[in-house]
Amino acid sequence: MRRAVIAACMLLASPTTSAEEVIHVAYSERPPYMITQPDGTPGGLTGAPATAAFKHAGIPVQWHKVPTNRQLMMVKDHASPSCAIGWFNTPERRQYGKFTKPIYRDRSWVVLTNAAFAARNIGSLAELARQHDARVLVKDNYSYGELDAFMQHWQPVTAISTAPTLKMVQSVSKGMVDLMFVSDDEGHYIIEHHAGQQAPNLRLLQFKDMPRGMERYIMCGKSVPDEVIARLNKAITFK
């Protein structure tokens, strides 16, 4: 009888004493959004609030620093619960992912270009749309918010890259392409901290008709329980 009572107590206790499943969280080095800290966690504009949310929610995490396309593969893979940091919430991504509350909002979009293209003195998106020979560099599987529709209407010469942002910046500086769209935060950070010898040939163009910056989220796969999303939302402090 005593053994039966002990066994029953163990069964009742097991849901609270069993180890919680680890969430695999992916990110890539992308200052100022994500900068790996000495302890291996991501810091930066989106990395820091995401790290804090998982910590304050008490959710066990395994961090993975991987390229963006690999992040999407992890989120789409239902075999293990995975999330990725700093993604836009789009209708396409909602088909395979769940989103938390926003963790950050970009200030605005800007055009990162080189001195030769900047010499055209373009002052708005409306004027840019008339430059049909412009060569635009975009990141593979990225969304540029409202600029996606703008580029579909504009239909410039488009080059798609899987390279890190700084490699893409080199292509702009060397004149291999004319421009790329970046957030105001990222553009100024690149010019001030990472452009190096390329800086004198780079320009940031700010247009009055540029759409507002987008909110960024933690995107998780369908295998991540809704209860985990709810706990993260409760821990997220961005308003």
PDB file of C-alpha atoms in Angstrom:
ATOM      1  CA  MET A   1       0.000   0.000   0.000  1.00  0.00           C
ATOM      2  CA  ARG A   2       2.771   2.385   0.946  1.00  0.00           C
ATOM      3  CA  ARG A   3       4.508   1.782  -2.427  1.00  0.00           C
ATOM      4  CA  ALA A   4       1.260   2.507  -4.275  1.00  0.00           C
ATOM      5  CA  VAL A   5       0.848   5.806  -2.431  1.00  0.00           C
ATOM      6  CA  ILE A   6       4.442   6.824  -3.220  1.00  0.00           C
ATOM      7  CA  ALA A   7       3.982   5.910  -6.888  1.00  0.00           C
ATOM      8  CA  ALA A   8       0.769   7.921  -7.070  1.00  0.00           C
ATOM      9  CA  CYS A   9       2.489  10.939  -5.515  1.00  0.00           C
ATOM     10  CA  MET A  10       5.313  10.680  -8.034  1.00  0.00           C
ATOM     11  CA  LEU A  11       2.828  10.630 -10.888  1.00  0.00           C
ATOM     12  CA  LEU A  12       1.081  13.681  -9.540  1.00  0.00           C
ATOM     13  CA  ALA A  13       4.395  15.510  -9.106  1.00  0.00           C
ATOM     14  CA  SER A  14       5.875  14.624 -12.484  1.00  0.00           C
ATOM     15  CA  PRO A  15       4.356  17.511 -14.533  1.00  0.00           C
ATOM     16  CA  THR A  16       6.005  20.105 -12.286  1.00  0.00           C
ATOM     17  CA  THR A  17       9.275  18.319 -11.611  1.00  0.00           C
ATOM     18  CA  SER A  18      10.072  17.154 -15.145  1.00  0.00           C
ATOM     19  CA  ALA A  19      12.592  19.210 -17.109  1.00  0.00           C
ATOM     20  CA  GLU A  20      11.006  21.747 -19.432  1.00  0.00           C
ATOM     21  CA  GLU A  21      11.807  21.324 -23.121  1.00  0.00           C
ATOM     22  CA  VAL A  22      14.595  23.581 -24.322  1.00  0.00           C
ATOM     23  CA  ILE A  23      13.728  26.145 -27.008  1.00  0.00           C
ATOM     24  CA  HIS A  24      16.325  26.498 -29.759  1.00  0.00           C
ATOM     25  CA  VAL A  25      16.714  30.213 -30.518  1.00  0.00           C
ATOM     26  CA  ALA A  26      18.519  31.311 -33.675  1.00  0.00           C
ATOM     27  CA  TYR A  27      20.110  34.622 -34.525  1.00  0.00           C
ATOM     28  CA  SER A  28      22.895  36.014 -36.690  1.00  0.00           C
ATOM     29  CA  GLU A  29      25.507  38.636 -35.914  1.00  0.00           C
ATOM     30  CA  ARG A  30      23.991  41.854 -37.237  1.00  0.00           C
ATOM     31  CA  PRO A  31      24.941  45.032 -35.403  1.00  0.00           C
ATOM     32  CA  PRO A  32      23.300  47.060 -34.030  1.00  0.00           C
ATOM     33  CA  TYR A  33      20.410  44.564 -33.848  1.00  0.00           C
ATOM     34  CA  MET A  34      22.323  41.537 -32.639  1.00  0.00           C
ATOM     35  CA  ILE A  35      25.789  41.491 -31.125  1.00  0.00           C
ATOM     36  CA  THR A  36      27.082  38.365 -29.381  1.00  0.00           C
ATOM     37  CA  GLN A  37      27.933  38.990 -25.740  1.00  0.00           C
ATOM     38  CA  PRO A  38      30.842  37.382 -23.819  1.00  0.00           C
ATOM     39  CA  ASP A  39      28.428  34.872 -22.260  1.00  0.00           C
ATOM     40  CA  GLY A  40      27.266  33.735 -25.710  1.00  0.00           C
ATOM     41  CA  THR A  41      23.863  35.404 -25.579  1.00  0.00           C
ATOM     42  CA  PRO A  42      22.762  37.970 -28.181  1.00  0.00           C
ATOM     43  CA  GLY A  43      22.748  41.639 -27.209  1.00  0.00           C
ATOM     44  CA  GLY A  44      21.833  44.674 -29.298  1.00  0.00           C
ATOM     45  CA  LEU A  45      18.578  46.411 -30.212  1.00  0.00           C
ATOM     46  CA  THR A  46      16.655  43.154 -30.739  1.00  0.00           C
ATOM     47  CA  GLY A  47      19.030  40.637 -29.181  1.00  0.00           C
ATOM     48  CA  ALA A  48      18.993  42.174 -25.706  1.00  0.00           C
ATOM     49  CA  PRO A  49      15.194  42.370 -25.293  1.00  0.00           C
ATOM     50  CA  ALA A  50      14.792  38.843 -26.682  1.00  0.00           C
ATOM     51  CA  THR A  51      17.419  37.472 -24.284  1.00  0.00           C
ATOM     52  CA  ALA A  52      15.764  39.295 -21.383  1.00  0.00           C
ATOM     53  CA  ALA A  53      12.318  37.970 -22.332  1.00  0.00           C
ATOM     54  CA  PHE A  54      13.417  34.326 -22.336  1.00  0.00           C
ATOM     55  CA  LYS A  55      15.299  34.833 -19.068  1.00  0.00           C
ATOM     56  CA  HIS A  56      12.476  36.607 -17.245  1.00  0.00           C
ATOM     57  CA  ALA A  57       9.942  34.089 -18.561  1.00  0.00           C
ATOM     58  CA  GLY A  58      12.072  31.276 -17.153  1.00  0.00           C
ATOM     59  CA  ILE A  59      12.246  29.466 -20.491  1.00  0.00           C
ATOM     60  CA  PRO A  60      15.345  27.278 -21.044  1.00  0.00           C
ATOM     61  CA  VAL A  61      17.164  28.257 -24.231  1.00  0.00           C
ATOM     62  CA  GLN A  62      19.898  26.945 -26.466  1.00  0.00           C
ATOM     63  CA  TRP A  63      21.329  29.747 -28.618  1.00  0.00           C
ATOM     64  CA  HIS A  64      22.326  29.143 -32.241  1.00  0.00           C
ATOM     65  CA  LYS A  65      24.285  31.716 -34.258  1.00  0.00           C
ATOM     66  CA  VAL A  66      23.413  30.749 -37.835  1.00  0.00           C
ATOM     67  CA  PRO A  67      22.711  32.471 -41.198  1.00  0.00           C
ATOM     68  CA  THR A  68      19.217  33.788 -41.852  1.00  0.00           C
ATOM     69  CA  ASN A  69      18.141  31.034 -44.256  1.00  0.00           C
ATOM     70  CA  ARG A  70      19.162  28.448 -41.660  1.00  0.00           C
ATOM     71  CA  GLN A  71      17.037  30.304 -39.097  1.00  0.00           C
ATOM     72  CA  LEU A  72      13.999  29.923 -41.340  1.00  0.00           C
ATOM     73  CA  MET A  73      14.704  26.207 -41.758  1.00  0.00           C
ATOM     74  CA  MET A  74      14.836  25.782 -37.987  1.00  0.00           C
ATOM     75  CA  VAL A  75      11.536  27.599 -37.479  1.00  0.00           C
ATOM     76  CA  LYS A  76       9.840  25.536 -40.195  1.00  0.00           C
ATOM     77  CA  ASP A  77      11.197  22.254 -38.787  1.00  0.00           C
ATOM     78  CA  HIS A  78       8.545  20.786 -36.491  1.00  0.00           C
ATOM     79  CA  ALA A  79      10.960  18.224 -35.029  1.00  0.00           C
ATOM     80  CA  SER A  80      12.274  20.636 -32.389  1.00  0.00           C
ATOM     81  CA  PRO A  81      10.775  23.838 -30.931  1.00  0.00           C
ATOM     82  CA  SER A  82      12.715  26.755 -32.431  1.00  0.00           C
ATOM     83  CA  CYS A  83      12.506  30.550 -32.569  1.00  0.00           C
ATOM     84  CA  ALA A  84      14.391  33.314 -34.378  1.00  0.00           C
ATOM     85  CA  ILE A  85      14.997  36.897 -33.294  1.00  0.00           C
ATOM     86  CA  GLY A  86      14.101  40.187 -34.945  1.00  0.00           C
ATOM     87  CA  TRP A  87      11.898  39.131 -37.863  1.00  0.00           C
ATOM     88  CA  PHE A  88       9.054  41.090 -39.425  1.00  0.00           C
ATOM     89  CA  ASN A  89       5.553  39.682 -39.033  1.00  0.00           C
ATOM     90  CA  THR A  90       4.297  39.038 -42.584  1.00  0.00           C
ATOM     91  CA  PRO A  91       1.323  37.030 -43.920  1.00  0.00           C
ATOM     92  CA  GLU A  92       3.683  34.531 -45.568  1.00  0.00           C
ATOM     93  CA  ARG A  93       5.587  33.886 -42.342  1.00  0.00           C
ATOM     94  CA  ARG A  94       2.402  33.483 -40.332  1.00  0.00           C
ATOM     95  CA  GLN A  95       1.676  30.389 -42.427  1.00  0.00           C
ATOM     96  CA  TYR A  96       4.513  28.519 -40.694  1.00  0.00           C
ATOM     97  CA  GLY A  97       5.331  30.643 -37.655  1.00  0.00           C
ATOM     98  CA  LYS A  98       3.975  32.165 -34.464  1.00  0.00           C
ATOM     99  CA  PHE A  99       4.900  35.664 -33.347  1.00  0.00           C
ATOM    100  CA  THR A 100       5.323  37.270 -29.967  1.00  0.00           C
ATOM    101  CA  LYS A 101       4.546  40.882 -29.191  1.00  0.00           C
ATOM    102  CA  PRO A 102       7.034  43.255 -30.892  1.00  0.00           C
ATOM    103  CA  ILE A 103      10.415  43.649 -29.221  1.00  0.00           C
ATOM    104  CA  TYR A 104      11.611  46.691 -31.203  1.00  0.00           C
ATOM    105  CA  ARG A 105      10.557  49.131 -33.932  1.00  0.00           C
ATOM    106  CA  ASP A 106      12.872  50.590 -36.565  1.00  0.00           C
ATOM    107  CA  ARG A 107      12.932  54.362 -36.806  1.00  0.00           C
ATOM    108  CA  SER A 108      12.755  54.577 -40.605  1.00  0.00           C
ATOM    109  CA  TRP A 109      14.141  53.176 -43.835  1.00  0.00           C
ATOM    110  CA  VAL A 110      17.069  54.823 -45.603  1.00  0.00           C
ATOM    111  CA  VAL A 111      18.896  54.198 -48.869  1.00  0.00           C
ATOM    112  CA  LEU A 112      22.513  53.125 -48.549  1.00  0.00           C
ATOM    113  CA  THR A 113      24.257  53.993 -51.787  1.00  0.00           C
ATOM    114  CA  ASN A 114      27.626  55.050 -53.224  1.00  0.00           C
ATOM    115  CA  ALA A 115      28.885  58.474 -54.217  1.00  0.00           C
ATOM    116  CA  ALA A 116      28.321  57.889 -57.950  1.00  0.00           C
ATOM    117  CA  PHE A 117      24.620  57.047 -57.574  1.00  0.00           C
ATOM    118  CA  ALA A 118      24.119  59.734 -54.915  1.00  0.00           C
ATOM    119  CA  ALA A 119      25.316  62.291 -57.484  1.00  0.00           C
ATOM    120  CA  ARG A 120      21.983  61.850 -59.277  1.00  0.00           C
ATOM    121  CA  ASN A 121      20.518  63.957 -56.429  1.00  0.00           C
ATOM    122  CA  ILE A 122      17.429  61.820 -55.974  1.00  0.00           C
ATOM    123  CA  GLY A 123      15.293  63.189 -53.161  1.00  0.00           C
ATOM    124  CA  SER A 124      12.287  60.872 -52.874  1.00  0.00           C
ATOM    125  CA  LEU A 125      10.970  57.393 -53.571  1.00  0.00           C
ATOM    126  CA  ALA A 126       8.863  58.901 -56.343  1.00  0.00           C
ATOM    127  CA  GLU A 127      12.032  60.092 -58.071  1.00  0.00           C
ATOM    128  CA  LEU A 128      13.807  56.820 -57.359  1.00  0.00           C
ATOM    129  CA  ALA A 129      10.988  54.924 -59.085  1.00  0.00           C
ATOM    130  CA  ARG A 130      11.936  56.668 -62.332  1.00  0.00           C
ATOM    131  CA  GLN A 131      15.481  55.266 -62.198  1.00  0.00           C
ATOM    132  CA  HIS A 132      14.795  52.061 -64.103  1.00  0.00           C
ATOM    133  CA  ASP A 133      18.491  51.325 -64.605  1.00  0.00           C
ATOM    134  CA  ALA A 134      19.174  51.277 -60.849  1.00  0.00           C
ATOM    135  CA  ARG A 135      20.722  48.089 -59.491  1.00  0.00           C
ATOM    136  CA  VAL A 136      19.266  47.171 -56.090  1.00  0.00           C
ATOM    137  CA  LEU A 137      20.755  44.586 -53.740  1.00  0.00           C
ATOM    138  CA  VAL A 138      18.295  42.675 -51.527  1.00  0.00           C
ATOM    139  CA  LYS A 139      18.768  39.965 -48.929  1.00  0.00           C
ATOM    140  CA  ASP A 140      17.431  36.514 -49.789  1.00  0.00           C
ATOM    141  CA  ASN A 141      14.162  35.706 -47.969  1.00  0.00           C
ATOM    142  CA  TYR A 142      14.027  39.151 -46.358  1.00  0.00           C
ATOM    143  CA  SER A 143      11.014  41.420 -46.237  1.00  0.00           C
ATOM    144  CA  TYR A 144      11.385  45.184 -46.543  1.00  0.00           C
ATOM    145  CA  GLY A 145       7.921  45.958 -45.273  1.00  0.00           C
ATOM    146  CA  GLU A 146       6.022  48.453 -47.415  1.00  0.00           C
ATOM    147  CA  LEU A 147       9.066  48.726 -49.672  1.00  0.00           C
ATOM    148  CA  ASP A 148       8.295  45.235 -51.001  1.00  0.00           C
ATOM    149  CA  ALA A 149       5.249  46.602 -52.847  1.00  0.00           C
ATOM    150  CA  PHE A 150       7.228  49.655 -53.946  1.00  0.00           C
ATOM    151  CA  MET A 151       9.938  47.486 -55.527  1.00  0.00           C
ATOM    152  CA  GLN A 152       7.363  45.290 -57.258  1.00  0.00           C
ATOM    153  CA  HIS A 153       5.921  48.412 -58.878  1.00  0.00           C
ATOM    154  CA  TRP A 154       9.359  49.904 -59.584  1.00  0.00           C
ATOM    155  CA  GLN A 155      10.936  46.691 -60.946  1.00  0.00           C
ATOM    156  CA  PRO A 156      14.601  47.760 -60.852  1.00  0.00           C
ATOM    157  CA  VAL A 157      17.525  45.523 -61.728  1.00  0.00           C
ATOM    158  CA  THR A 158      17.622  43.318 -58.630  1.00  0.00           C
ATOM    159  CA  ALA A 159      20.468  41.254 -57.228  1.00  0.00           C
ATOM    160  CA  ILE A 160      19.721  38.758 -54.435  1.00  0.00           C
ATOM    161  CA  SER A 161      22.358  38.034 -51.813  1.00  0.00           C
ATOM    162  CA  THR A 162      22.778  35.483 -49.023  1.00  0.00           C
ATOM    163  CA  ALA A 163      25.918  37.240 -47.768  1.00  0.00           C
ATOM    164  CA  PRO A 164      26.193  39.042 -44.402  1.00  0.00           C
ATOM    165  CA  THR A 165      25.184  42.698 -44.421  1.00  0.00           C
ATOM    166  CA  LEU A 166      28.768  43.990 -44.369  1.00  0.00           C
ATOM    167  CA  LYS A 167      29.583  41.993 -47.518  1.00  0.00           C
ATOM    168  CA  MET A 168      26.545  43.513 -49.176  1.00  0.00           C
ATOM    169  CA  VAL A 169      27.774  46.973 -48.164  1.00  0.00           C
ATOM    170  CA  GLN A 170      31.071  46.258 -49.926  1.00  0.00           C
ATOM    171  CA  SER A 171      29.165  45.527 -53.135  1.00  0.00           C
ATOM    172  CA  VAL A 172      27.468  48.933 -52.871  1.00  0.00           C
ATOM    173  CA  SER A 173      30.715  50.747 -52.114  1.00  0.00           C
ATOM    174  CA  LYS A 174      32.570  49.130 -55.021  1.00  0.00           C
ATOM    175  CA  GLY A 175      29.789  50.005 -57.477  1.00  0.00           C
ATOM    176  CA  MET A 176      28.835  46.393 -58.185  1.00  0.00           C
ATOM    177  CA  VAL A 177      25.284  47.515 -57.305  1.00  0.00           C
ATOM    178  CA  ASP A 178      23.863  50.988 -56.783  1.00  0.00           C
ATOM    179  CA  LEU A 179      21.979  50.740 -53.532  1.00  0.00           C
ATOM    180  CA  MET A 180      20.351  48.723 -50.792  1.00  0.00           C
ATOM    181  CA  PHE A 181      17.621  49.561 -48.286  1.00  0.00           C
ATOM    182  CA  VAL A 182      18.562  49.488 -44.611  1.00  0.00           C
ATOM    183  CA  SER A 183      17.014  50.800 -41.434  1.00  0.00           C
ATOM    184  CA  ASP A 184      18.158  54.169 -40.141  1.00  0.00           C
ATOM    185  CA  ASP A 185      19.652  52.413 -37.095  1.00  0.00           C
ATOM    186  CA  GLU A 186      21.638  49.954 -39.185  1.00  0.00           C
ATOM    187  CA  GLY A 187      22.724  52.483 -41.800  1.00  0.00           C
ATOM    188  CA  HIS A 188      24.259  54.902 -39.319  1.00  0.00           C
ATOM    189  CA  TYR A 189      25.876  52.065 -37.371  1.00  0.00           C
ATOM    190  CA  ILE A 190      27.504  50.736 -40.544  1.00  0.00           C
ATOM    191  CA  ILE A 191      28.877  54.153 -41.501  1.00  0.00           C
ATOM    192  CA  GLU A 192      30.178  54.909 -38.007  1.00  0.00           C
ATOM    193  CA  HIS A 193      31.582  51.531 -36.977  1.00  0.00           C
ATOM    194  CA  HIS A 194      32.113  49.113 -39.854  1.00  0.00           C
ATOM    195  CA  ALA A 195      32.541  50.887 -43.173  1.00  0.00           C
ATOM    196  CA  GLY A 196      36.274  51.485 -42.698  1.00  0.00           C
ATOM    197  CA  GLN A 197      37.970  52.487 -45.934  1.00  0.00           C
ATOM    198  CA  GLN A 198      34.616  52.199 -47.716  1.00  0.00           C
ATOM    199  CA  ALA A 199      33.045  55.016 -45.682  1.00  0.00           C
ATOM    200  CA  PRO A 200      34.139  57.921 -47.952  1.00  0.00           C
ATOM    201  CA  ASN A 201      32.310  56.318 -50.878  1.00  0.00           C
ATOM    202  CA  LEU A 202      29.072  55.547 -49.004  1.00  0.00           C
ATOM    203  CA  ARG A 203      26.039  57.793 -48.626  1.00  0.00           C
ATOM    204  CA  LEU A 204      22.773  57.544 -46.679  1.00  0.00           C
ATOM    205  CA  LEU A 205      19.739  59.035 -48.425  1.00  0.00           C
ATOM    206  CA  GLN A 206      16.706  59.922 -46.301  1.00  0.00           C
ATOM    207  CA  PHE A 207      13.445  60.521 -48.180  1.00  0.00           C
ATOM    208  CA  LYS A 208      10.370  62.278 -46.766  1.00  0.00           C
ATOM    209  CA  ASP A 209       8.082  59.770 -48.492  1.00  0.00           C
ATOM    210  CA  MET A 210       9.924  56.743 -47.074  1.00  0.00           C
ATOM    211  CA  PRO A 211       7.578  54.411 -45.152  1.00  0.00           C
ATOM    212  CA  ARG A 212       7.832  54.183 -41.398  1.00  0.00           C
ATOM    213  CA  GLY A 213      10.097  51.566 -39.860  1.00  0.00           C
ATOM    214  CA  MET A 214       8.679  48.129 -39.083  1.00  0.00           C
ATOM    215  CA  GLU A 215       8.188  46.349 -35.779  1.00  0.00           C
ATOM    216  CA  ARG A 216      10.449  43.374 -35.113  1.00  0.00           C
ATOM    217  CA  TYR A 217       9.384  40.209 -33.319  1.00  0.00           C
ATOM    218  CA  ILE A 218      10.484  36.860 -31.976  1.00  0.00           C
ATOM    219  CA  MET A 219       9.247  34.360 -34.566  1.00  0.00           C
ATOM    220  CA  CYS A 220       8.702  30.777 -33.428  1.00  0.00           C
ATOM    221  CA  GLY A 221       7.768  27.550 -35.128  1.00  0.00           C
ATOM    222  CA  LYS A 222       4.364  25.895 -34.830  1.00  0.00           C
ATOM    223  CA  SER A 223       5.838  23.289 -32.453  1.00  0.00           C
ATOM    224  CA  VAL A 224       6.504  25.966 -29.824  1.00  0.00           C
ATOM    225  CA  PRO A 225       3.583  25.776 -27.349  1.00  0.00           C
ATOM    226  CA  ASP A 226       1.204  28.716 -27.145  1.00  0.00           C
ATOM    227  CA  GLU A 227       1.941  28.788 -23.426  1.00  0.00           C
ATOM    228  CA  VAL A 228       5.575  29.656 -24.202  1.00  0.00           C
ATOM    229  CA  ILE A 229       4.468  32.508 -26.475  1.00  0.00           C
ATOM    230  CA  ALA A 230       2.179  33.786 -23.724  1.00  0.00           C
ATOM    231  CA  ARG A 231       5.007  33.726 -21.177  1.00  0.00           C
ATOM    232  CA  LEU A 232       7.301  35.578 -23.557  1.00  0.00           C
ATOM    233  CA  ASN A 233       4.609  38.189 -24.232  1.00  0.00           C
ATOM    234  CA  LYS A 234       4.234  38.739 -20.516  1.00  0.00           C
ATOM    235  CA  ALA A 235       8.008  39.225 -20.177  1.00  0.00           C
ATOM    236  CA  ILE A 236       8.427  41.559 -23.174  1.00  0.00           C
ATOM    237  CA  THR A 237       8.608  45.182 -22.024  1.00  0.00           C
ATOM    238  CA  PHE A 238       8.611  46.997 -25.394  1.00  0.00           C
ATOM    239  CA  LYS A 239       5.621  49.293 -25.928  1.00  0.00           C
TER     240      LYS A 239
END
